[in-house]
Short mmCIF file of C-alpha atoms and ligand atoms in Angstrom, two decimals:
data_model
loop_
_atom_site.label_atom_id
_atom_site.label_comp_id
_atom_site.label_asym_id
_atom_site.label_seq_id
_atom_site.Cartn_x
_atom_site.Cartn_y
_atom_site.Cartn_z
CA MET A 1 160.83 81.97 -27.75
CA GLN A 2 158.00 79.60 -26.89
CA GLU A 3 160.67 76.75 -26.92
CA LEU A 4 162.91 78.73 -24.57
CA ILE A 5 159.99 79.14 -22.16
CA GLN A 6 159.10 75.51 -22.38
CA HIS A 7 162.74 74.50 -21.75
CA ILE A 8 163.03 76.67 -18.69
CA GLU A 9 159.64 75.71 -17.21
CA GLY A 10 160.14 72.07 -17.99
CA ALA A 11 163.75 72.04 -16.10
CA TRP A 12 161.96 74.04 -13.22
CA ALA A 13 158.86 71.75 -12.89
CA SER A 14 161.17 68.66 -12.89
CA GLU A 15 163.68 70.19 -10.39
CA MET A 16 166.59 69.93 -12.87
CA PRO A 17 169.22 72.59 -12.85
CA PHE A 18 169.56 75.17 -15.74
CA VAL A 19 170.79 78.65 -16.60
CA ALA A 20 169.40 81.14 -19.27
CA TYR A 21 171.29 84.19 -19.82
CA HIS A 22 171.54 87.17 -21.89
CA LEU A 23 174.70 89.16 -22.67
CA PRO A 24 174.67 92.92 -23.09
CA GLU A 25 172.87 93.94 -26.18
CA ALA A 26 173.04 90.32 -27.70
CA GLY A 27 170.48 89.12 -30.25
CA GLU A 28 170.20 85.70 -28.51
CA VAL A 29 169.67 84.05 -25.20
CA ASN A 30 171.99 81.11 -24.25
CA CYS A 31 171.10 78.34 -21.91
CA PHE A 32 172.87 75.31 -20.22
CA PHE A 33 170.75 72.25 -19.07
CA PRO A 34 172.97 69.89 -17.35
CA LYS A 35 171.99 66.42 -17.97
CA ASP A 36 171.89 65.29 -14.35
CA SER A 37 171.44 67.14 -10.92
CA GLN A 38 174.85 66.55 -9.55
CA LEU A 39 176.48 69.59 -8.08
CA ARG A 40 179.87 69.90 -9.77
CA TYR A 41 182.70 72.18 -8.67
CA LEU A 42 185.18 73.81 -10.80
CA GLN A 43 188.62 72.19 -10.56
CA HIS A 44 190.59 74.33 -12.95
CA TYR A 45 189.96 77.61 -15.00
CA ASP A 46 190.94 75.64 -18.22
CA GLU A 47 187.57 73.87 -18.00
CA ALA A 48 184.62 75.07 -20.32
CA GLY A 49 181.20 75.81 -18.97
CA PHE A 50 178.96 78.14 -17.02
CA ILE A 51 180.25 79.05 -13.66
CA PHE A 52 178.61 80.52 -10.58
CA SER A 53 181.13 81.54 -7.72
CA PRO A 54 180.36 82.74 -4.28
CA PHE A 55 181.69 86.05 -2.51
CA LYS A 56 183.66 83.92 -0.08
CA ILE A 57 187.23 83.11 -1.42
CA GLU A 58 187.39 79.92 0.52
CA SER A 59 184.19 78.54 -0.93
CA GLN A 60 183.90 76.50 -4.09
CA THR A 61 182.73 77.56 -7.62
CA ILE A 62 179.96 75.73 -9.04
CA VAL A 63 180.03 74.69 -12.78
CA PHE A 64 177.57 73.54 -15.38
CA PRO A 65 180.33 71.97 -17.70
CA GLU A 66 179.80 72.35 -21.50
CA ALA A 67 180.42 68.77 -21.89
CA SER A 68 177.73 67.31 -19.75
CA SER A 69 175.13 69.92 -20.45
CA GLU A 70 172.82 70.59 -23.37
CA VAL A 71 173.78 74.01 -24.51
CA LEU A 72 171.05 75.82 -26.46
CA LYS A 73 170.74 79.30 -28.22
CA PHE A 74 167.38 81.00 -28.69
CA LYS A 75 166.74 84.17 -30.80
CA LEU A 76 165.61 86.89 -28.43
CA ILE A 77 162.37 88.56 -29.35
CA ASP A 78 161.17 91.82 -27.99
CA PHE A 79 157.61 90.90 -26.56
CA GLY A 80 156.64 94.53 -25.71
CA LYS A 81 155.38 93.45 -22.35
CA GLU A 82 156.97 96.38 -20.29
CA SER A 83 154.48 96.08 -17.39
CA LYS A 84 155.75 97.72 -14.39
CA SER A 85 155.41 95.50 -11.18
CA LYS A 86 153.14 96.66 -8.37
CA PHE A 87 155.22 94.81 -6.23
CA SER A 88 156.73 96.56 -3.26
CA ILE A 89 158.43 95.99 0.29
CA LYS A 90 157.56 97.95 3.31
CA GLU A 91 160.54 99.53 5.03
CA ASN A 92 161.33 97.64 8.26
CA PRO A 93 162.52 100.21 10.93
CA GLU A 94 164.58 97.54 12.89
CA GLU A 95 166.29 96.50 9.55
CA LYS A 96 167.04 100.21 8.91
CA GLU A 97 168.38 100.76 12.46
CA ASN A 98 170.51 97.71 12.25
CA TYR A 99 172.01 98.84 8.83
CA LEU A 100 172.63 102.33 10.11
CA LYS A 101 174.54 100.90 13.00
CA LEU A 102 176.72 98.76 10.58
CA LEU A 103 177.29 101.90 8.47
CA TRP A 104 178.49 103.99 11.36
CA GLU A 105 180.75 101.13 12.58
CA ALA A 106 182.40 101.16 9.17
CA ILE A 107 182.81 104.81 8.93
CA ASP A 108 184.35 104.98 12.53
CA GLN A 109 186.89 102.18 11.41
CA ILE A 110 187.76 104.39 8.21
CA HIS A 111 188.22 107.38 10.61
CA ALA A 112 190.47 105.11 12.85
CA GLU A 113 192.44 104.45 9.64
CA ARG A 114 191.73 100.76 9.73
CA PHE A 115 190.26 101.01 6.10
CA LYS A 116 190.09 103.38 3.15
CA LYS A 117 186.95 101.93 1.76
CA ILE A 118 184.64 99.20 2.78
CA VAL A 119 181.47 98.03 0.78
CA VAL A 120 178.65 96.98 3.34
CA SER A 121 175.57 95.29 2.31
CA ARG A 122 172.19 93.78 3.43
CA LYS A 123 169.68 91.27 2.40
CA ILE A 124 165.89 92.25 2.00
CA SER A 125 163.57 89.11 2.38
CA THR A 126 159.98 88.85 1.71
CA ALA A 127 157.51 85.99 1.08
CA TYR A 128 156.91 85.37 -2.81
CA ASN A 129 155.41 82.60 -4.80
CA LEU A 130 157.79 82.33 -7.96
CA GLN A 131 155.81 80.21 -10.35
CA HIS A 132 157.41 81.00 -13.66
CA PRO A 133 161.08 81.63 -13.75
CA SER A 134 161.04 82.15 -17.60
CA GLU A 135 158.77 85.11 -16.89
CA LEU A 136 161.12 86.72 -14.54
CA PHE A 137 164.17 86.01 -17.01
CA LEU A 138 162.30 87.69 -19.92
CA LYS A 139 161.43 90.65 -17.96
CA LEU A 140 164.93 91.05 -16.99
CA THR A 141 166.11 91.00 -20.47
CA GLN A 142 163.52 93.58 -21.45
CA PHE A 143 164.20 96.07 -18.69
CA TYR A 144 167.82 95.52 -18.63
CA PRO A 145 169.22 94.89 -22.21
CA GLU A 146 172.42 96.80 -21.22
CA ALA A 147 173.32 94.35 -18.40
CA PHE A 148 174.24 90.66 -18.25
CA THR A 149 170.84 89.24 -17.14
CA TYR A 150 170.17 85.69 -16.03
CA VAL A 151 168.18 83.03 -14.09
CA TRP A 152 170.21 80.22 -12.64
CA TYR A 153 168.91 77.20 -10.68
CA HIS A 154 170.11 74.13 -9.06
CA PRO A 155 167.89 72.01 -6.76
CA LYS A 156 170.63 71.72 -4.25
CA VAL A 157 171.34 75.49 -4.18
CA GLY A 158 168.23 77.29 -5.14
CA LEU A 159 167.35 79.97 -7.61
CA TRP A 160 169.13 83.14 -8.38
CA ALA A 161 168.55 85.70 -10.83
CA GLY A 162 169.93 89.25 -11.71
CA ALA A 163 170.96 92.10 -13.89
CA SER A 164 174.62 92.74 -13.47
CA PRO A 165 176.35 96.04 -14.93
CA GLU A 166 179.85 94.97 -13.93
CA VAL A 167 182.26 93.04 -15.98
CA LEU A 168 184.98 91.08 -13.99
CA ALA A 169 186.72 89.50 -16.72
CA LYS A 170 186.38 89.21 -20.25
CA THR A 171 188.93 87.25 -22.45
CA TYR A 172 189.48 86.80 -26.31
CA ARG A 173 192.73 84.86 -27.02
CA THR A 174 195.27 86.78 -24.83
CA GLN A 175 193.22 90.11 -24.74
CA PHE A 176 191.82 90.81 -21.26
CA LYS A 177 189.13 93.38 -20.18
CA THR A 178 187.85 94.38 -16.96
CA MET A 179 186.23 97.55 -15.29
CA ALA A 180 186.20 99.62 -12.20
CA LEU A 181 182.55 100.41 -11.48
CA ALA A 182 181.80 102.48 -8.41
CA GLY A 183 179.79 105.69 -7.55
CA THR A 184 175.89 105.52 -7.61
CA LYS A 185 173.33 108.13 -8.29
CA PRO A 186 169.71 108.00 -9.62
CA ALA A 187 169.47 108.62 -13.37
CA ASP A 188 166.97 111.28 -12.96
CA GLU A 189 169.16 113.18 -10.37
CA ASP A 190 170.49 116.20 -12.16
CA ARG A 191 173.82 116.74 -10.29
CA ASP A 192 177.47 116.41 -10.67
CA TRP A 193 179.37 113.52 -9.19
CA THR A 194 180.59 114.27 -5.66
CA GLU A 195 184.16 114.32 -4.43
CA LYS A 196 183.21 111.11 -2.31
CA GLU A 197 181.93 109.22 -5.48
CA LEU A 198 185.06 110.25 -7.51
CA ASP A 199 187.44 109.24 -4.88
CA GLU A 200 185.48 106.00 -4.30
CA GLN A 201 185.73 104.95 -7.80
CA GLN A 202 189.49 106.01 -8.35
CA MET A 203 190.33 103.67 -5.34
CA VAL A 204 188.70 100.94 -7.39
CA THR A 205 190.52 101.76 -10.60
CA ASP A 206 193.94 101.94 -8.75
CA GLU A 207 193.49 98.78 -6.92
CA ILE A 208 192.39 96.69 -9.97
CA THR A 209 195.40 98.13 -11.96
CA ASP A 210 197.75 97.32 -9.18
CA ALA A 211 196.38 93.63 -8.97
CA LEU A 212 196.69 93.24 -12.75
CA LYS A 213 200.34 94.65 -13.02
CA ASN A 214 201.93 91.24 -11.93
CA HIS A 215 199.86 89.23 -14.20
CA THR A 216 199.50 91.24 -17.47
CA GLU A 217 201.21 93.38 -20.01
CA ASN A 218 200.12 96.43 -21.92
CA LEU A 219 197.80 97.81 -19.40
CA GLN A 220 195.50 100.37 -20.71
CA ILE A 221 193.13 102.50 -18.76
CA SER A 222 190.34 104.45 -20.53
CA GLU A 223 188.95 107.82 -19.48
CA ARG A 224 186.25 107.79 -16.71
CA GLN A 225 182.71 107.82 -17.98
CA THR A 226 179.14 107.53 -16.61
CA ASP A 227 177.36 104.32 -17.29
CA LYS A 228 173.76 103.64 -16.94
CA ALA A 229 172.51 100.65 -15.23
CA GLY A 230 168.76 100.47 -14.94
CA ASP A 231 167.67 103.59 -13.35
CA LEU A 232 171.02 104.23 -11.73
CA LEU A 233 174.25 105.80 -12.98
CA HIS A 234 177.75 104.69 -12.13
CA LEU A 235 181.27 105.76 -12.81
CA ARG A 236 183.13 103.39 -15.02
CA THR A 237 186.78 102.99 -16.08
CA ASP A 238 187.53 100.30 -18.76
CA ILE A 239 190.68 98.52 -18.14
CA ARG A 240 192.34 96.41 -20.90
CA ALA A 241 195.61 94.25 -20.76
CA THR A 242 197.20 91.40 -22.41
CA LEU A 243 197.46 88.19 -20.41
CA ALA A 244 201.18 87.25 -20.36
CA SER A 245 202.28 83.90 -18.93
CA SER A 246 199.52 84.15 -16.29
CA LYS A 247 196.29 82.27 -16.82
CA LEU A 248 192.82 83.55 -16.17
CA GLY A 249 192.64 81.73 -12.86
CA ASP A 250 195.69 83.60 -11.53
CA VAL A 251 194.18 86.96 -12.58
CA LEU A 252 190.94 86.30 -10.98
CA LYS A 253 192.61 85.22 -7.74
CA ALA A 254 194.49 88.46 -7.65
CA MET A 255 191.42 90.63 -8.47
CA HIS A 256 188.45 89.24 -6.59
CA PRO A 257 186.91 90.48 -4.46
CA THR A 258 187.53 93.99 -5.92
CA PRO A 259 187.11 97.13 -3.81
CA ALA A 260 183.81 97.55 -5.56
CA VAL A 261 182.26 94.83 -3.51
CA CYS A 262 184.75 94.39 -0.64
CA GLY A 263 187.13 97.11 0.39
CA LEU A 264 190.56 98.43 1.05
CA PRO A 265 192.86 96.96 2.17
CA LYS A 266 191.35 93.94 1.00
CA GLU A 267 192.14 91.27 3.63
CA LYS A 268 191.08 93.57 6.61
CA ALA A 269 187.95 94.73 4.83
CA TYR A 270 186.96 91.01 4.22
CA GLN A 271 187.67 90.06 7.75
CA PHE A 272 185.44 93.01 8.85
CA LEU A 273 182.35 91.97 6.66
CA LYS A 274 182.72 88.46 7.89
CA VAL A 275 182.28 89.46 11.39
CA ASN A 276 180.02 92.44 11.07
CA GLU A 277 177.48 91.83 8.25
CA ALA A 278 174.75 89.99 9.82
CA TYR A 279 174.02 87.41 6.97
CA ASP A 280 175.71 85.30 4.57
CA ARG A 281 176.17 86.94 1.09
CA ASP A 282 176.48 83.58 -0.52
CA PHE A 283 176.68 84.20 -4.40
CA TYR A 284 175.88 87.94 -4.06
CA THR A 285 179.09 89.83 -4.96
CA GLY A 286 180.60 86.56 -6.33
CA PHE A 287 180.90 86.24 -9.94
CA PHE A 288 179.37 84.23 -12.81
CA GLY A 289 179.33 83.66 -16.61
CA GLU A 290 180.74 81.76 -19.53
CA LEU A 291 184.24 80.25 -19.09
CA ASN A 292 186.20 79.11 -22.18
CA MET A 293 183.05 78.88 -24.34
CA PRO A 294 183.30 78.70 -28.06
CA GLN A 295 182.67 81.76 -30.29
CA HIS A 296 182.24 81.12 -33.94
CA ASN A 297 183.65 83.81 -35.98
CA GLN A 298 182.92 83.88 -39.93
CA ARG A 299 185.17 85.99 -42.11
CA SER A 300 185.93 86.26 -45.66
CA SER A 301 189.48 86.12 -46.79
CA ARG A 302 190.90 86.69 -50.19
CA THR A 303 194.13 85.15 -50.94
CA GLN A 304 196.24 85.31 -54.03
CA ASN A 305 194.61 83.69 -57.04
CA GLN A 306 191.61 82.69 -54.99
CA GLU A 307 187.98 83.60 -54.80
CA ASN A 308 186.51 85.19 -51.94
CA GLN A 309 186.39 82.32 -49.30
CA ALA A 310 184.39 82.10 -46.15
CA TYR A 311 186.31 80.47 -43.35
CA LYS A 312 185.18 79.90 -39.91
CA SER A 313 187.39 80.20 -36.63
CA VAL A 314 186.51 79.05 -33.29
CA VAL A 315 187.84 81.20 -30.32
CA ARG A 316 187.14 80.04 -26.70
CA VAL A 317 186.09 83.26 -24.77
CA SER A 318 185.10 84.04 -21.24
CA ASN A 319 182.60 86.54 -20.09
CA LEU A 320 182.48 86.73 -16.36
CA TYR A 321 180.37 89.36 -14.45
CA VAL A 322 180.26 90.46 -10.74
CA ASN A 323 176.82 89.32 -9.07
CA LEU A 324 175.07 92.58 -8.26
CA ARG A 325 171.59 93.65 -8.63
CA CYS A 326 170.42 90.13 -7.74
CA LEU A 327 167.95 88.10 -5.87
CA SER A 328 167.76 84.42 -4.67
CA TYR A 329 164.62 82.39 -4.22
CA ALA A 330 164.04 79.39 -2.23
CA ASP A 331 160.81 77.82 -0.37
CA GLY A 332 158.69 80.91 -0.88
CA THR A 333 161.17 83.55 0.13
CA ILE A 334 162.81 86.02 -2.32
CA ASN A 335 166.00 87.61 -1.03
CA ILE A 336 167.14 90.84 -2.77
CA TYR A 337 171.02 91.74 -2.20
CA VAL A 338 172.08 95.36 -2.12
CA GLY A 339 175.21 97.20 -0.86
CA GLY A 340 177.42 100.34 -1.22
CA GLY A 341 180.85 101.59 -0.90
CA ILE A 342 181.64 103.50 2.27
CA THR A 343 184.47 106.00 2.60
CA LYS A 344 185.33 108.64 5.21
CA ASP A 345 182.84 111.05 3.55
CA SER A 346 179.76 108.73 3.61
CA VAL A 347 176.59 109.95 5.04
CA PRO A 348 174.65 106.89 6.50
CA GLU A 349 171.18 108.13 5.76
CA ASP A 350 172.38 108.61 2.15
CA GLU A 351 174.07 104.99 1.85
CA TRP A 352 170.77 103.56 3.34
CA LEU A 353 168.83 105.33 0.42
CA GLU A 354 171.36 104.07 -1.99
CA THR A 355 170.53 100.48 -1.16
CA VAL A 356 166.81 101.43 -1.30
CA ASN A 357 167.44 102.69 -4.78
CA LYS A 358 169.46 99.61 -5.82
CA SER A 359 166.86 97.44 -4.60
CA ARG A 360 164.22 98.77 -7.14
CA THR A 361 166.24 97.05 -10.01
CA MET A 362 165.01 93.66 -8.76
CA LEU A 363 161.57 94.86 -7.52
CA LYS A 364 160.70 96.13 -10.89
CA VAL A 365 160.58 92.59 -12.22
CA LEU A 366 158.91 90.76 -9.44
C1 ISC B 1 177.73 96.66 -4.07
C2 ISC B 1 176.92 97.09 -5.03
O1 ISC B 1 177.42 97.86 -6.11
C3 ISC B 1 178.74 98.03 -6.20
C4 ISC B 1 178.87 98.40 -7.67
C5 ISC B 1 178.74 99.72 -8.26
C6 ISC B 1 178.59 100.86 -7.41
C7 ISC B 1 178.69 100.60 -6.07
C8 ISC B 1 178.53 101.83 -5.19
O2 ISC B 1 178.36 102.88 -5.56
O3 ISC B 1 178.59 101.66 -3.98
C9 ISC B 1 179.13 99.30 -5.51
O4 ISC B 1 180.54 99.36 -5.41
C10 ISC B 1 175.43 96.77 -5.16
O5 ISC B 1 174.78 97.06 -6.24
O6 ISC B 1 175.02 95.95 -4.30
#
């Protein structure tokens, strides 16, 4: 653990890129330390490494290639330091008013039948002196073991950190997994899911299923379930398929941005967000994670006339998550990114409150 901290702090102090991450419920932390600070962009989804992709489809995906990085694993130890942060941000009335205006605009457009759903968002900025990214990362792993937690840094981009509950794409050989995640309520709120929330999530399931139809076979859709993400609950449907002749890159192109982060119809919603959201989402609601990284499997096989024999196989797997419940940091400022799905039944004040609740996921670790 001490070694992990030293590696992260060493890279941070010498302004060298790095990523440290923890996959849900995994026993170890993985890290990439690129050997130089050149900014590299992904050319093809056959490459192997850790990718960091922005929301905008026309922007490029950054890669820390496996081949030119030191790739390390560290055992994760529970260090029992669950100290809650006292850090808070005062509500800014002007920010609230502007966000309510955006919400009303989105709802009006839905009533005018331009959209069925749109996911609007905002950025909460505050002065903050981030000294130790390893501390931030370890708190994330402690508070949110069920999420994909990470801290990512490149000197030419800045630092990002988060705890994502949403799988965009997992692959194992030809097996493909994703999920439709939408609808939000506080975990301590004892109430049923509303029609609005059920509808909103169903739209995501339908759209993802539709996008996958042309690229996969054997589509399987699970029952809907409630999923915990920090102090929040979401509705979730798991979707599995077999990748046919299509490659992961084609599937991602068809899926991203899903209606869990953009809207329906996708292109119109995307244009609306570009014009009406008063800030650049940057990497928020983009995606990130392992691309074609080796997974070492050890199995024992008993063949005829042979002793039990252990053999190893290596399978290249991808684990990509949507960049939600995240923050960025540069030059003494922290930005926390939050949004929510708007449908015809949305109530602006409730949607505002939902973003306040979502911001607590990151505030807790500051
Ligand atoms: C856009 C966000 O969440 C998405 C994922 C789950 C639930 C959502 C919702 O209930 O609106 C959003 O679609 C965010 O956390 O910033």
